[in-house]
Coordinates of C-alpha atoms in Angstrom, one line a residue:
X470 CA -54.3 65.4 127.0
X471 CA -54.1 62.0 128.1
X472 CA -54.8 59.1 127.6
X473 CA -53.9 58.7 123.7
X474 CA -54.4 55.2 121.9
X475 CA -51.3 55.4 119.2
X476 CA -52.6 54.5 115.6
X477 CA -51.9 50.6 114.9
X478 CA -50.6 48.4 111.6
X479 CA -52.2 45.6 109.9
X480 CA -50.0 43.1 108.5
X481 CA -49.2 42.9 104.4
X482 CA -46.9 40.7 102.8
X483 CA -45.4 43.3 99.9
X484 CA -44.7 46.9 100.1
X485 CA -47.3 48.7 98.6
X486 CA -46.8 51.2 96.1
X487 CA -47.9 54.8 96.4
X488 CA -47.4 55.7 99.7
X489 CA -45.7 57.2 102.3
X490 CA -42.7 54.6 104.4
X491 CA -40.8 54.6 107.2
X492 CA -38.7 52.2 108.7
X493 CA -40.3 50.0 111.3
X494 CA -38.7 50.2 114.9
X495 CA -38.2 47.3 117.4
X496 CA -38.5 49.1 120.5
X497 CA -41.2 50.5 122.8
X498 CA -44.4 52.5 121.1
X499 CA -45.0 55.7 123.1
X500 CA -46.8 59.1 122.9
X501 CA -44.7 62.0 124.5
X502 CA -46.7 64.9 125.6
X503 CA -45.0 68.3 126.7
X504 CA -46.9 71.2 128.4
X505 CA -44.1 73.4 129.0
X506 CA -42.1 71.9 132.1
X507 CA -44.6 68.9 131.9
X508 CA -43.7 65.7 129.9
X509 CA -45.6 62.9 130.5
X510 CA -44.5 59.6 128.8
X511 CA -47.0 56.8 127.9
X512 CA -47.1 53.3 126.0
X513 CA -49.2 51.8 123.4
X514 CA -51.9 50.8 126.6
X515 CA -51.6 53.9 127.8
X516 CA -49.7 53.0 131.0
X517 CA -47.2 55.9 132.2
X518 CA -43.6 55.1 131.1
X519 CA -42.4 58.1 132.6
X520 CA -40.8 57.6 135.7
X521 CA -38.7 54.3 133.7
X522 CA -36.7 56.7 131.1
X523 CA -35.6 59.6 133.6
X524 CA -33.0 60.8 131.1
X525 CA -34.8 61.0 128.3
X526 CA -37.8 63.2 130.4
X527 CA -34.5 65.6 130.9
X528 CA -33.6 65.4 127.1
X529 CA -37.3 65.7 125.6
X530 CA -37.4 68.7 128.2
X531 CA -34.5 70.8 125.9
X532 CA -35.6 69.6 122.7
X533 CA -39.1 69.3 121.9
X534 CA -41.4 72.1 121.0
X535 CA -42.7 74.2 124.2
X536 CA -46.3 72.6 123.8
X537 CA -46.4 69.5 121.3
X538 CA -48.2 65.3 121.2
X539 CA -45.8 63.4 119.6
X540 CA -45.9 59.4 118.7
X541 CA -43.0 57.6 118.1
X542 CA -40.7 54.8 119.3
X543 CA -38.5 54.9 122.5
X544 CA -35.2 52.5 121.7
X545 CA -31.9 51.5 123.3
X546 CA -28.9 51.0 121.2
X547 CA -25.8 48.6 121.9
X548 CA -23.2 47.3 119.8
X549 CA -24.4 49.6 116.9
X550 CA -28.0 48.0 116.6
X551 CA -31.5 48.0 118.5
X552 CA -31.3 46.4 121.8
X553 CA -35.4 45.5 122.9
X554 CA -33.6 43.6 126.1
X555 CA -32.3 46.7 127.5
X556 CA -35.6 48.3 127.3
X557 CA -37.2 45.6 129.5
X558 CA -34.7 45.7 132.0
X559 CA -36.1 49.7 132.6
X560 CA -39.3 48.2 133.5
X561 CA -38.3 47.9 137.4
X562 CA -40.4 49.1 140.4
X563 CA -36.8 50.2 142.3
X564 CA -35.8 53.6 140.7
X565 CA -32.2 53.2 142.0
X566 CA -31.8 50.3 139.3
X567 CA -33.7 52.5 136.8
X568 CA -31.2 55.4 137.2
X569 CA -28.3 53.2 136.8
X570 CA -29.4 51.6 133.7
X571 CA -30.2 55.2 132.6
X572 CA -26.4 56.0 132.6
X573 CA -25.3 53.0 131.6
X574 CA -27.5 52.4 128.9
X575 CA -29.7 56.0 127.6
X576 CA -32.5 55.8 126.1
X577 CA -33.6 57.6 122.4
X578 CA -36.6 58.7 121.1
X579 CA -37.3 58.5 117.3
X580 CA -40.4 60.9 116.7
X581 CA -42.4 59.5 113.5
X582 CA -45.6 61.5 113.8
X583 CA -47.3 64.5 115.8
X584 CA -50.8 65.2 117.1
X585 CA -50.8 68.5 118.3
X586 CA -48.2 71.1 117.9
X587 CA -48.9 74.8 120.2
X588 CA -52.4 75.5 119.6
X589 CA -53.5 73.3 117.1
X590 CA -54.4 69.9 117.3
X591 CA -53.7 67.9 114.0
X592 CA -55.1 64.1 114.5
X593 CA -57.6 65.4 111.1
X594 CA -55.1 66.4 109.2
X595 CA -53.8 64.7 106.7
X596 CA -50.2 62.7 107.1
X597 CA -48.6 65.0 104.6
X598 CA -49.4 67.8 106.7
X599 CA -48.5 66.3 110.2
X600 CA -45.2 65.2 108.4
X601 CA -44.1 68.5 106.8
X602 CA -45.3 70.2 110.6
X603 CA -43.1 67.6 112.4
X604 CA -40.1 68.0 110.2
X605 CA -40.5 71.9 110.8
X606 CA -40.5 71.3 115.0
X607 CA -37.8 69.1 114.9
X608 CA -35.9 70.7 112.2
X609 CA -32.6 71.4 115.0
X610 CA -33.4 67.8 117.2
X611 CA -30.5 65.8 118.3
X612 CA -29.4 63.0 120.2
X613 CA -31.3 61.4 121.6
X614 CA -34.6 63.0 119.6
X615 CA -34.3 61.6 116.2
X616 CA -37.1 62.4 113.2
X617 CA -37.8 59.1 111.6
X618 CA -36.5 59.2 108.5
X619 CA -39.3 58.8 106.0
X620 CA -39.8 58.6 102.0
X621 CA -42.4 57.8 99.1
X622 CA -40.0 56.1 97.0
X623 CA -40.7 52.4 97.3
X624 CA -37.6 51.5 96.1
X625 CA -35.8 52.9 98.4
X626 CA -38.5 51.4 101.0
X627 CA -37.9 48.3 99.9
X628 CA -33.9 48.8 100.1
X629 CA -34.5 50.0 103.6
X630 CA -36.6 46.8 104.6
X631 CA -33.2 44.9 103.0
X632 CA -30.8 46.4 104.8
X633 CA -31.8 48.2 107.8
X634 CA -32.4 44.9 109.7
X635 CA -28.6 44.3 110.4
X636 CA -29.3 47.3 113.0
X637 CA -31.9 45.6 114.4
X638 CA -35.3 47.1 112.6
X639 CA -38.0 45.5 112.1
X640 CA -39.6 46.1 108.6
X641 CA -41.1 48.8 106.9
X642 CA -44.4 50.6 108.1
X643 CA -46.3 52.1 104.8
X644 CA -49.0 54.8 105.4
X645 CA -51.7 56.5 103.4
X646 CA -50.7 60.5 102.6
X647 CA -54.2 61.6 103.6
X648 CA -54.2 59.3 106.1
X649 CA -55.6 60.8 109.2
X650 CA -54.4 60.1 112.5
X651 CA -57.1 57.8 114.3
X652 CA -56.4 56.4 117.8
X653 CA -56.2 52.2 118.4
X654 CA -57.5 51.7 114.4
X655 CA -55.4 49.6 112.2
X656 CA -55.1 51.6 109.2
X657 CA -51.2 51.7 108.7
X658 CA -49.5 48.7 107.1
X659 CA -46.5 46.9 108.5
X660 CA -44.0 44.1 106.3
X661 CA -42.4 42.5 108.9
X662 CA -39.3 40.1 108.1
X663 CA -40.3 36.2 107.5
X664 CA -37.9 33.3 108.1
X665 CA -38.8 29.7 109.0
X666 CA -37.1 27.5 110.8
X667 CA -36.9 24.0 112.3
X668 CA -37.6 23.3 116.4
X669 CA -37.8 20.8 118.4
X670 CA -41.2 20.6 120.6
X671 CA -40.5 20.1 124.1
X672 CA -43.5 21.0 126.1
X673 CA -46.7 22.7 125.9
X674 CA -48.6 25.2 128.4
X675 CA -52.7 25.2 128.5
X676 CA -54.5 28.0 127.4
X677 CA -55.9 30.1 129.3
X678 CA -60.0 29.3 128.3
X679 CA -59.1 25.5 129.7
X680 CA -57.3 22.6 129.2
X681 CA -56.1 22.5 125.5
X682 CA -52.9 23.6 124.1
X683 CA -52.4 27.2 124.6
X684 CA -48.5 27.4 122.6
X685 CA -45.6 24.6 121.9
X686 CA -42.9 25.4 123.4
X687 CA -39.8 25.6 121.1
X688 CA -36.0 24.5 121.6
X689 CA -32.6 24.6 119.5
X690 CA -29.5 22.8 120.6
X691 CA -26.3 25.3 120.6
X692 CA -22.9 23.9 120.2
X693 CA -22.3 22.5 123.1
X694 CA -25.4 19.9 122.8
X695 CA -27.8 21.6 125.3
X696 CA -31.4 22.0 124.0
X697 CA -31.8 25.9 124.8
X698 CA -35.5 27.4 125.1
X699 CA -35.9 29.8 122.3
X700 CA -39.9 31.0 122.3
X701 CA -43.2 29.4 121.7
X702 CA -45.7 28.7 118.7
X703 CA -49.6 30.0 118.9
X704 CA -52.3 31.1 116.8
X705 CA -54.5 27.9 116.9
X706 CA -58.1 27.1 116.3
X707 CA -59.8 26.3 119.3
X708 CA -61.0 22.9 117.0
X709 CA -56.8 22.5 116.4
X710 CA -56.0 23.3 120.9
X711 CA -58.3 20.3 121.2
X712 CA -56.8 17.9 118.7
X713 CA -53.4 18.9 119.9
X714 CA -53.8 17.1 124.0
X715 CA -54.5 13.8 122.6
X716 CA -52.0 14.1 119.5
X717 CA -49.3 15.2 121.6
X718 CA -50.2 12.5 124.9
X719 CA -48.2 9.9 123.8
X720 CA -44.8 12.3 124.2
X721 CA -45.7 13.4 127.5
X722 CA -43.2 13.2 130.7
X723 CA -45.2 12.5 133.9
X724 CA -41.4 12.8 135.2
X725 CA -39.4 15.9 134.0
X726 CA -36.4 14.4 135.8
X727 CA -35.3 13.5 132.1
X728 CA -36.1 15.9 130.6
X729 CA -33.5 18.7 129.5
X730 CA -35.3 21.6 131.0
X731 CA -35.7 19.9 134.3
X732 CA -34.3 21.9 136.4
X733 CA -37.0 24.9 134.9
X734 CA -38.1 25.8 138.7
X735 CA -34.8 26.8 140.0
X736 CA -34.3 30.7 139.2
X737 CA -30.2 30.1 139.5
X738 CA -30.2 27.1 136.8
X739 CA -31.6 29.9 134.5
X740 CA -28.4 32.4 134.7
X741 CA -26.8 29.5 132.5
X742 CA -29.7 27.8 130.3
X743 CA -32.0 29.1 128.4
X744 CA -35.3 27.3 130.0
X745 CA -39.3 28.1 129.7
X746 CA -40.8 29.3 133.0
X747 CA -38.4 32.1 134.2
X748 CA -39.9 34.7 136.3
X749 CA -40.0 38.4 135.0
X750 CA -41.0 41.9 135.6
X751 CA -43.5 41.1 132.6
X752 CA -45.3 37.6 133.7
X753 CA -45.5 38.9 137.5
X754 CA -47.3 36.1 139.6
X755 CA -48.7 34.1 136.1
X756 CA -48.8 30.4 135.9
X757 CA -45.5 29.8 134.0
X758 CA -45.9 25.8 134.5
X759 CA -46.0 23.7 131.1
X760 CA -46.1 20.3 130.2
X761 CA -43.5 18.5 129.6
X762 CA -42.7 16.4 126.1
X763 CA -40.3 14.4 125.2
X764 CA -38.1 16.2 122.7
X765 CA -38.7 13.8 119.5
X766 CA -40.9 16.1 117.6
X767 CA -39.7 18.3 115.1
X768 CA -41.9 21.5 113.6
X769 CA -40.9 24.3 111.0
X770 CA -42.0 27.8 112.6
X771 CA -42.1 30.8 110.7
X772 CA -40.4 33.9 112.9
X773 CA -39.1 37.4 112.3
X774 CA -35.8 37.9 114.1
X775 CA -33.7 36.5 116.7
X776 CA -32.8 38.5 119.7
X777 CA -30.0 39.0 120.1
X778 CA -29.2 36.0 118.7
X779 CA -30.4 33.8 121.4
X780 CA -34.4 33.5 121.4
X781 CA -37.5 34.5 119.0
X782 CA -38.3 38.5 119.3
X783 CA -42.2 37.5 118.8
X784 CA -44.6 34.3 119.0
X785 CA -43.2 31.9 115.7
X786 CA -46.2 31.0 114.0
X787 CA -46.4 27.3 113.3
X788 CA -46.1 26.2 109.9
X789 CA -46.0 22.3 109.1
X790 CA -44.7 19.1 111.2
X791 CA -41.5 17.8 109.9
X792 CA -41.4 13.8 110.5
X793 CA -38.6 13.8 108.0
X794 CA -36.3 15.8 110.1
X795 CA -34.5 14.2 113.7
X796 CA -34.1 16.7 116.7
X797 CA -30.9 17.0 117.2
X798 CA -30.1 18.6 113.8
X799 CA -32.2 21.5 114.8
X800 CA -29.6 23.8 115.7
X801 CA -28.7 27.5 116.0
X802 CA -26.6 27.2 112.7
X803 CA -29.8 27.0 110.5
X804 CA -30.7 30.3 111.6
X805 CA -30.3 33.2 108.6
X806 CA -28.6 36.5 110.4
X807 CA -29.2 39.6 108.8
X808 CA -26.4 41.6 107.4
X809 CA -24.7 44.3 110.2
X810 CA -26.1 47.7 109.7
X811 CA -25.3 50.3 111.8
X812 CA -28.0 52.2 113.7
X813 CA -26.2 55.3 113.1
X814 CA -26.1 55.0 109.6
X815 CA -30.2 54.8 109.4
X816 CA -30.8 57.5 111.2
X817 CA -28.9 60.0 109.8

């Protein structure tokens, strides 16, 4: 029964050898229960996502076992590839707007593990054994229940980690085969993509413990010579926040009127700019103020993927200043795209 913590990663760097993979999906985590005409969707925090995918509750409700606890992903696909966007825009207290974007854009779930299946409840048995029980429930699935696809050959792990990014995966998530299923405990592994590139800093916000340097925020120019907001930097010391106010004081704007996210408050000057501090159904009523820099300092970042081409998925990870490099040449063309894949093509 509810609540269910899903089973978490730890980072690696390599694929390790010896175990069982799966591709890693860039969508939202969620645990589907069904008690015969029941279905209850919830997320990684445990927070009901049911009443956001309506048409996937009616989907699950013809294809899943009568009584079953699976975990897996819940994903949107455009153009052929994973579309994480589209699955925010669900999360919106009108359900008029959530039925639209139903039709217009259906939701998928790709089931990677199960918990309980009829009477038995399987979080202590080993991964083989939940796998081999999961591929006998959803031996007839279809659209839009998919069966991860899964293998212990890490080559063919490691060709997946290559090449399924151009549909918009993630990685590769490795697991132990006797691994049992234990709730909110990082004992899977997950190799994430690593690219680095070069931003310009143009800001900062505070953290939330006071007033140091909580993340630096990050811009690109496109072709048309506009600085566009593409993400933030984080993960420092609390020693390194400190340092960061005074090293950082002598690029601060006490007027933004200069500055080329100026015009970050209006809500309209947004639809055509990429700029820090838009509201969303995710930041609610947060502080989204930031300081603003003058943007003459360049910083190498190290990120995962773009989306959709546009902005970091994730918080880059701040690598090294680079004095050597001027702002304006940080552009969107340094940026490596992966090669197309299509979504299709992985899951079958």
């Amino acid at each position: 029964m509810p609540p269910v913590k899903p089973m978490l990663a730890k980072s690696a760097a390599r694929i390790p050898a010896g175990m069982h993979y799966e591709a890693k999906w860039d969508g939202f985590r969620a645990v589907v229960f069904r008690d015969g005409p029941e279905i209850e969707l919830t997320s990684r925090t445990t927070k009901s996502l049911t009443r956001y995918f309506p048409e996937l509750v009616a989907a699950l409700a013809e294809r899943l076992p009568e009584r079953c606890v699976l975990d897996g992903e819940i994903v949107i696909a455009r153009g052929g590839r994973l579309d994480f966007d589209a699955l925010t825009e669900r999360i919106h207290p009108a359900a008029s707007r959530v039925r639209t974007l139903a039709e217009r854009t259906p939701a998928s779930f790709v089931a990677f593990d199960v918990l309980a299946l009829g009477d038995d409840a399987l979080l202590d048995a080993p991964l083989s054994e939940r796998r081999a029980r999961l591929e006998e429930a959803l031996a007839g699935a279809c659209a839009p229940l998919h069966l991860a696809p899964a293998t212990t050959d890490s080559a063919l792990a490691q060709e997946w980690f290559e090449r399924f990014e151009g549909a918009g995966l993630d990685g590769v998530v490795a697991k132990p085969l006797d691994l049992r299923y234990r709730q909110d405990e990082r004992l899977m592994i997950k190799v994430k993509h690593e690219r680095t590139a070069d931003c310009v800093v143009a800001g900062y916000r505070f953290h939330k413990s006071g007033p140091v340097v909580g993340s630096l925020l990050l811009g690109l120019y496109d072709d048309t010579g506009a600085l566009q907001h593409v993400g933030v930097c984080a993960a420092f010391t609390m020693k390194r926040r400190t340092e960061l106010v005074a090293e950082l004081e002598p690029l601060r704007m006490d007027d933004v009127a200069g500055h080329p996210w100026a015009a970050w408050a209006d809500e309209a000057a947004h639809e055509t700019k990429r700029m820090p501090g838009a509201t969303s159904r995710w930041t609610g009523k947060k502080d989204l103020s930031w300081v603003a820099l003058r943007p003459e300092l360049v910083c190498e970042v190290a990120y995962d993927h773009m989306e959709n081409g546009a902005r970091f998925r994730h918080t880059a990870r701040f690598r090294r200043w680079r004095p050597d490099r001027e702002p304006e040449s940080c552009t969107y063309a340094q940026l490596d795209e992966p090669v197309k894949f299509a979504l299709g093509d992985v899951l079958r």
